[in-house]
Tab-separated table of C-alpha atoms in Angstrom:
chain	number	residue	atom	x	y	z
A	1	UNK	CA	0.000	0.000	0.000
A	2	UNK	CA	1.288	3.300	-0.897
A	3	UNK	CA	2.230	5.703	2.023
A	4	UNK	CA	-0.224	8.496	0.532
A	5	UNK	CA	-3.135	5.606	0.971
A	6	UNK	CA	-1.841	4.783	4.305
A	7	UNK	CA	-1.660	8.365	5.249
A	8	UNK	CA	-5.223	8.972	3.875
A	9	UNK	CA	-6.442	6.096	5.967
A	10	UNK	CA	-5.046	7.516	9.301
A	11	UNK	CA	-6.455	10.809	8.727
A	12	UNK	CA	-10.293	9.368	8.212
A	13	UNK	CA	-9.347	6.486	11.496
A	14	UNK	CA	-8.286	9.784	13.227
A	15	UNK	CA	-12.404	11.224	12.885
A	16	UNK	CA	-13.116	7.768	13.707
A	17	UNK	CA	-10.807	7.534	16.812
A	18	UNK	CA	-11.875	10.822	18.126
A	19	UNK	CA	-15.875	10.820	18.188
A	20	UNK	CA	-15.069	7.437	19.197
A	21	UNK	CA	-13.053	8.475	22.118
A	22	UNK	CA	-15.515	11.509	22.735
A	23	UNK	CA	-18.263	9.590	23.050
A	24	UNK	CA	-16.299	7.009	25.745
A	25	UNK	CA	-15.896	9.851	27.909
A	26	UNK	CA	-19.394	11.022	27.588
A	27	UNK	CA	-20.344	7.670	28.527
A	28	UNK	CA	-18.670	7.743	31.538
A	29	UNK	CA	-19.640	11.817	32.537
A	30	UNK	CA	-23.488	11.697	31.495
A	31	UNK	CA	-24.225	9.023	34.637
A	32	UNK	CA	-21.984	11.553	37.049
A	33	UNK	CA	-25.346	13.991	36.242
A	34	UNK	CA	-27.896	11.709	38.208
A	35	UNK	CA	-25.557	12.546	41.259
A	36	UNK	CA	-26.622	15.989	42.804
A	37	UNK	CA	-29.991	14.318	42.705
A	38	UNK	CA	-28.733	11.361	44.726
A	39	UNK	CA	-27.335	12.966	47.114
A	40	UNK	CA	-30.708	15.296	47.812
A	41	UNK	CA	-32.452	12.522	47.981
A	42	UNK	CA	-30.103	10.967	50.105
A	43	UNK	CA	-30.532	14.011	52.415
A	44	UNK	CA	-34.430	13.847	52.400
A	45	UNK	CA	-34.674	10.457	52.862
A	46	UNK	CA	-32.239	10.608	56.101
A	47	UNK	CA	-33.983	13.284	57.276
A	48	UNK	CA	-37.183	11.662	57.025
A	49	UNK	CA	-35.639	8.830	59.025
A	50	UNK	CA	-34.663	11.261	61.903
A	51	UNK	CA	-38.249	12.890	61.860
A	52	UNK	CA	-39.649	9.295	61.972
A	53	UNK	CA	-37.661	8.765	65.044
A	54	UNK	CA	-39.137	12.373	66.819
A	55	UNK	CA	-42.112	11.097	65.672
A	56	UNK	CA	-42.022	7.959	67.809
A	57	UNK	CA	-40.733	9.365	70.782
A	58	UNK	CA	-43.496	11.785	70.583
A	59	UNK	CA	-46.120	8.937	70.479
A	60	UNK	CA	-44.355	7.408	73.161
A	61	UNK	CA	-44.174	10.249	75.296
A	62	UNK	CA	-47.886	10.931	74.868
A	63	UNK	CA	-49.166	7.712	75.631
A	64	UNK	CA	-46.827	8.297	79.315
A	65	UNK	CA	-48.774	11.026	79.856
A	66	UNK	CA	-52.214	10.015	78.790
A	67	UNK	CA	-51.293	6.977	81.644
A	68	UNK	CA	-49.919	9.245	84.128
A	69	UNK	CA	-53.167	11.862	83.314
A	70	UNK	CA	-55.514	8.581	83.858
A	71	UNK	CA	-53.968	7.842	87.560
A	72	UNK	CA	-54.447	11.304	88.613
A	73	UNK	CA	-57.810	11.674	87.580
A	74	UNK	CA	-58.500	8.591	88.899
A	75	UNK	CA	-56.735	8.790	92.328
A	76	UNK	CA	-58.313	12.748	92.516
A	77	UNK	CA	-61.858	10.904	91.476
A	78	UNK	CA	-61.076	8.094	94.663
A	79	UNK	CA	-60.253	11.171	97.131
A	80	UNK	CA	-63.467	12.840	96.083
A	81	UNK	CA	-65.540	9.713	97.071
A	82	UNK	CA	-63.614	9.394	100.643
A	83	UNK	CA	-64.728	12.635	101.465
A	84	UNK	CA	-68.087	10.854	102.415
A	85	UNK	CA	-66.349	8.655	104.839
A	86	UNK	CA	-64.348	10.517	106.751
A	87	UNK	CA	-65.061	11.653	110.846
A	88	UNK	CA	-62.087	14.320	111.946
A	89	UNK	CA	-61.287	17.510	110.677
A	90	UNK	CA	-57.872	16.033	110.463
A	91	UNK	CA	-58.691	13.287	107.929
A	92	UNK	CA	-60.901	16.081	106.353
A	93	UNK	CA	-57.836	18.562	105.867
A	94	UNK	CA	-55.338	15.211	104.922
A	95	UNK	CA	-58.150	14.432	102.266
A	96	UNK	CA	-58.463	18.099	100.821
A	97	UNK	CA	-54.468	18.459	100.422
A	98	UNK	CA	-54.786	14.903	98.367
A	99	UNK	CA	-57.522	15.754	95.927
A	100	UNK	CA	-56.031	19.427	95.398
A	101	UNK	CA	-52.298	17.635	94.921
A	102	UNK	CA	-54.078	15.040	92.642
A	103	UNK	CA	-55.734	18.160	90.841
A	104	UNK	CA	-52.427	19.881	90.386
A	105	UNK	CA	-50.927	16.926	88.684
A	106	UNK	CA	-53.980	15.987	86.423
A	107	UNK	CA	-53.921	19.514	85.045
A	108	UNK	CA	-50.032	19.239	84.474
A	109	UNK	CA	-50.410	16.024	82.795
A	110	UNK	CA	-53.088	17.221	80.634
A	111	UNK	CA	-51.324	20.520	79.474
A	112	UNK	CA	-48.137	18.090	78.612
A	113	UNK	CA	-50.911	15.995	77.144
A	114	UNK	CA	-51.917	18.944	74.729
A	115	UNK	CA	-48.359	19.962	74.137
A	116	UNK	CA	-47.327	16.646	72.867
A	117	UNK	CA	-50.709	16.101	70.884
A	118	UNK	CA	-50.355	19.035	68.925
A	119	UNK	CA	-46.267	18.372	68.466
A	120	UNK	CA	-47.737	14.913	67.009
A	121	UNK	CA	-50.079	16.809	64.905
A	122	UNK	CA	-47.304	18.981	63.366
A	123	UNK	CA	-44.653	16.507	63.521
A	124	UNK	CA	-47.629	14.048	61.038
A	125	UNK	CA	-47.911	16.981	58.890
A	126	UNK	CA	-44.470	17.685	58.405
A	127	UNK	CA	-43.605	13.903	57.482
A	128	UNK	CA	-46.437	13.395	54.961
A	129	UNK	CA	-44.701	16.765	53.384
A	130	UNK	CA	-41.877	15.157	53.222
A	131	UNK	CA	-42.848	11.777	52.200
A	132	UNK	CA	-44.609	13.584	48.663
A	133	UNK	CA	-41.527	15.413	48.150
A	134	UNK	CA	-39.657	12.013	48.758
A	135	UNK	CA	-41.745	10.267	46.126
A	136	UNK	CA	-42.054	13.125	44.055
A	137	UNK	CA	-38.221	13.445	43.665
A	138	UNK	CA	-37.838	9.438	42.939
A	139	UNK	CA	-40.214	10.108	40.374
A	140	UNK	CA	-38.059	12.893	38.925
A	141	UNK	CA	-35.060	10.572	39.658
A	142	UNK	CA	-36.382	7.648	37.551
A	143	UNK	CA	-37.747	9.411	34.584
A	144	UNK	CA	-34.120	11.339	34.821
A	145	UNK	CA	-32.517	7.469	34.927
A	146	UNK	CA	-34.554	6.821	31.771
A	147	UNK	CA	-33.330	9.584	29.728
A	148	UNK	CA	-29.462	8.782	30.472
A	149	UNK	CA	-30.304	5.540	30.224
A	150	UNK	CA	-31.606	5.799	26.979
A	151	UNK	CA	-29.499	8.600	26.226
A	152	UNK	CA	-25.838	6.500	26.979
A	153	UNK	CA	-27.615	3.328	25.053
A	154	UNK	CA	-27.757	5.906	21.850
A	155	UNK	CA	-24.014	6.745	22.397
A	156	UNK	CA	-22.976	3.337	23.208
A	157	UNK	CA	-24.829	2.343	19.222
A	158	UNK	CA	-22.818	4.911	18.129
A	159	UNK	CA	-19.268	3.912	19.286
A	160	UNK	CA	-20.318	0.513	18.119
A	161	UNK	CA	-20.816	2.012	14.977
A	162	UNK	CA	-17.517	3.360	14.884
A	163	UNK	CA	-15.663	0.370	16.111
A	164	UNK	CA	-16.872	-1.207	13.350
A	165	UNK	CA	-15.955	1.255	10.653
A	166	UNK	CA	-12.168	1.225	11.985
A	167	UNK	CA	-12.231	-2.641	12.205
A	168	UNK	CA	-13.155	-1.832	8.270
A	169	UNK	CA	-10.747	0.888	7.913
A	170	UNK	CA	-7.657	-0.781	9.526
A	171	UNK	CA	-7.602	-4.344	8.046
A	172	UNK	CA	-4.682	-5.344	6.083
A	173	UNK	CA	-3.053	-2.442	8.752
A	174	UNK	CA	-0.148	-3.331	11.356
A	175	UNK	CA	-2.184	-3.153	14.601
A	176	UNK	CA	0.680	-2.250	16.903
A	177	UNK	CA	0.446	1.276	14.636
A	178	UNK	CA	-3.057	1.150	15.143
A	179	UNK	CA	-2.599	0.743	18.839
A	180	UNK	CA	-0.016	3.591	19.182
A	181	UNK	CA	-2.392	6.093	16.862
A	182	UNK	CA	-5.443	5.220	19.343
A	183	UNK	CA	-3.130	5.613	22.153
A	184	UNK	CA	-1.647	9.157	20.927
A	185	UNK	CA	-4.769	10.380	19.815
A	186	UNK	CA	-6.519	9.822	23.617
A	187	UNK	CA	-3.328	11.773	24.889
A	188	UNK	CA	-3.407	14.334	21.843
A	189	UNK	CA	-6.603	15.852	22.220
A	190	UNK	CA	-7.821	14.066	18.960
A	191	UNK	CA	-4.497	14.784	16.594
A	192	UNK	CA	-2.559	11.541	16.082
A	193	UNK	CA	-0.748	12.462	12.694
A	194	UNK	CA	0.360	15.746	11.338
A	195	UNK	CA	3.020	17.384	8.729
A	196	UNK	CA	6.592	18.190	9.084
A	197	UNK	CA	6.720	21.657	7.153
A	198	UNK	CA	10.121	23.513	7.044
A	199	UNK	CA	12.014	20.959	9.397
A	200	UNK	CA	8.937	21.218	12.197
A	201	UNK	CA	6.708	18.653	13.565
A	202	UNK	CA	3.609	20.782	12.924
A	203	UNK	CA	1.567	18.955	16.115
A	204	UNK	CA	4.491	20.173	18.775
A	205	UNK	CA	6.254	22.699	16.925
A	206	UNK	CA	9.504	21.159	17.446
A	207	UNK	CA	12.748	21.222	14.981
A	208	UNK	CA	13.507	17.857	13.682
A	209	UNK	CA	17.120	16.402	13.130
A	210	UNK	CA	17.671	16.810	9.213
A	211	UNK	CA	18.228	13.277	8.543
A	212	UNK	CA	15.364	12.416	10.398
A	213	UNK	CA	13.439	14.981	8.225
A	214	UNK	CA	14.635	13.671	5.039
A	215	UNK	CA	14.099	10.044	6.405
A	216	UNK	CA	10.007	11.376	6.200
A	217	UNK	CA	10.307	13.268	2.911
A	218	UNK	CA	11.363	9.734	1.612
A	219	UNK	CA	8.085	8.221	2.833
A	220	UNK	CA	8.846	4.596	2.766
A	221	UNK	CA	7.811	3.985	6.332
A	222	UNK	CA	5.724	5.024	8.923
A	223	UNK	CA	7.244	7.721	11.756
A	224	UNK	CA	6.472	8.555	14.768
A	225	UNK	CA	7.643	12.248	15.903
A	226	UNK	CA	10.494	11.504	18.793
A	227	UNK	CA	9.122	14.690	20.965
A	228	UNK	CA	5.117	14.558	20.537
A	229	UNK	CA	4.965	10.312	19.096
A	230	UNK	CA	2.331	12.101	16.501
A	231	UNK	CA	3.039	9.992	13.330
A	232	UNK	CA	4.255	12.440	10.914
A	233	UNK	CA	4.155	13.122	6.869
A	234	UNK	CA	5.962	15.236	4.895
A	235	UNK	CA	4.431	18.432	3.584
A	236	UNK	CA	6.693	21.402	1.466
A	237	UNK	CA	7.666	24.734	3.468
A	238	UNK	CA	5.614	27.161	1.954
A	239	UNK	CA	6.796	30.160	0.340
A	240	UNK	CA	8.841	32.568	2.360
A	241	UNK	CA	8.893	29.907	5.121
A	242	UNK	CA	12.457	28.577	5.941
A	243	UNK	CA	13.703	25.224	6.002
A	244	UNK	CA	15.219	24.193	9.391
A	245	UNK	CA	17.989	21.542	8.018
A	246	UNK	CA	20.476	22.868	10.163
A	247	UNK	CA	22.672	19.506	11.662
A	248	UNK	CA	24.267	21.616	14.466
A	249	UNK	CA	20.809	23.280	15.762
A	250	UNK	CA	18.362	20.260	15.279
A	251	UNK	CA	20.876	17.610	17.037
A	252	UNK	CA	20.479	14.221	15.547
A	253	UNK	CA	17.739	10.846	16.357
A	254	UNK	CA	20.606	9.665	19.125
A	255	UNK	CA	19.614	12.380	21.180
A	256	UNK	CA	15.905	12.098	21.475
A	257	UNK	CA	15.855	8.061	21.935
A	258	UNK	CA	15.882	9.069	25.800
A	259	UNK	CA	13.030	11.397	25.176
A	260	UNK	CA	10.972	9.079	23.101
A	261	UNK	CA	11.145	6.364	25.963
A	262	UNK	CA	10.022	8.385	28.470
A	263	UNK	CA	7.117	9.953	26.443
A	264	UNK	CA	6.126	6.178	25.568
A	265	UNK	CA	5.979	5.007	29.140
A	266	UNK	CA	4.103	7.986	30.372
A	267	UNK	CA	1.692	7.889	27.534
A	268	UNK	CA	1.511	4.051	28.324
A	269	UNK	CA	0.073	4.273	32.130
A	270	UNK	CA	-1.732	7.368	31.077
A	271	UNK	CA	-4.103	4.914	28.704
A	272	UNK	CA	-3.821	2.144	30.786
A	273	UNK	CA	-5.502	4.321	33.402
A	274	UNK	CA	-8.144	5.875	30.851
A	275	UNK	CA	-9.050	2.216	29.695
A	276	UNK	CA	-9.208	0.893	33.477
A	277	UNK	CA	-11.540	4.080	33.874
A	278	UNK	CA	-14.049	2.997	31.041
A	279	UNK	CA	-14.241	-0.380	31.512
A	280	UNK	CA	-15.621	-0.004	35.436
């Protein structure tokens, strides 16, 4: 295949690669959205929980004193009847002091009685509130679900799609350039292969050694630019532009072998991690 073919392929795999790629990370953002929601609901629901536990206590603490309010009316209702029976002016004055105590008590019991009834009342009102605004906002929460459900499913056709015009694109292709392409364009923001004009990788602006230059004008292989790894193709300086052949300023492909390594292994874990990322 000749290189201008080859060349022509990459540049339509790059399209590919990059809606591809877009859509991946889409994929993975567009669930994030449903989050904020979560969480409030999160909130309403423990809240809910806590009322629902004031709530008890309350009932509990109104049945005490509808107990303690029904011994006081009926030991005041048992003094009253004594008064019938009794003989001394002692027992009379014992008697009185009971009921009135009893009285005292029964009245106290009954305004804690009220209190606590109409902190049940409020405390009711509050959690039915809160219970529609619970379901409404699961309601809102589902339908919500639905749409990025149905909204990732769409992408997901799409990059399906895709995969399967690059399966088309790259056959007959060596996959390990492939790999590196994919791998350059995730790091690249979408630009895997670009010209050398005038002695310049045109993707990182760098001067190229002049051997290494001529190596690309030759076009007999595929290269990889030793400061950016963009795969490169030659392209003439326009005119007035200069060509930047110069052997002393542009240093030669022994000195950027150290450079290249690194800028492999980084770009290496970077996709490792970006894979591990879309495939949880």
């Amino acid at each position: 295949m000749a290189m201008d073919d080859v060349f022509e392929k990459l540049r339509s795999l790059q399209d590919i690669l990059s809606e591809k790629i877009t859509l991946e990370q889409d994929i993975l953002e567009i669930p994030k959205l449903l989050n904020t929601q979560e969480e409030v609901l999160s909130r309403m629901k423990k809240t809910y929980i806590e009322k629902n536990e004031i709530y008890d206590k309350a009932k509990t603490a109104e049945a005490d004193f509808r107990n303690q309010l029904f011994e006081a009316e009926s030991h005041r209702e048992k003094a009253e009847k004594n008064m019938d029976s009794i003989s001394t002016q002692r027992e009379y004055e014992a008697l009185d002091t009971e009921i009135k105590n009893a009285a005292e008590k029964e009245q106290q019991f009954r305004k804690d009685l009220q209190r606590e009834e109409r902190n049940i009342s409020e405390l009711n009102e509050e959690m039915k509130q809160r219970a529609s605004q619970i379901e409404q906002q699961e309601a809102d929460l589902s339908e919500r679900r639905k749409g990025i459900e149905a909204e990732v499913a769409g992408k997901v056709a799409q990059v399906n799609a895709l995969a399967k015009q690059e399966k088309e694109l790259t056959s007959g292709m060596d996959p390990e350039v492939i790999f590196k392409f994919e791998r350059i364009i995730r790091n690249k923001m979408g630009k895997g292969i670009v010209a050398i004009k005038g002695g310049v990788c045109m993707g990182c602006h760098m001067i190229l050694p002049a051997q290494f230059a001529n190596d690309i004008r030759v076009g007999k292989e595929i290269v990889f630019c030793p400061y950016c790894s963009r795969i490169l193709f030659y392209e003439e300086a326009e005119q007035g532009e200069e060509e930047f052949f110069d052997n002393d300023d542009s240093g030669s492909l022994s000195d950027l072998d150290d450079i290249e390594d690194e800028e492999e292994e980084e770009e290496e874990e970077e996709e490792e991690e970006k894979v591990n990322d879309f495939d949880e």
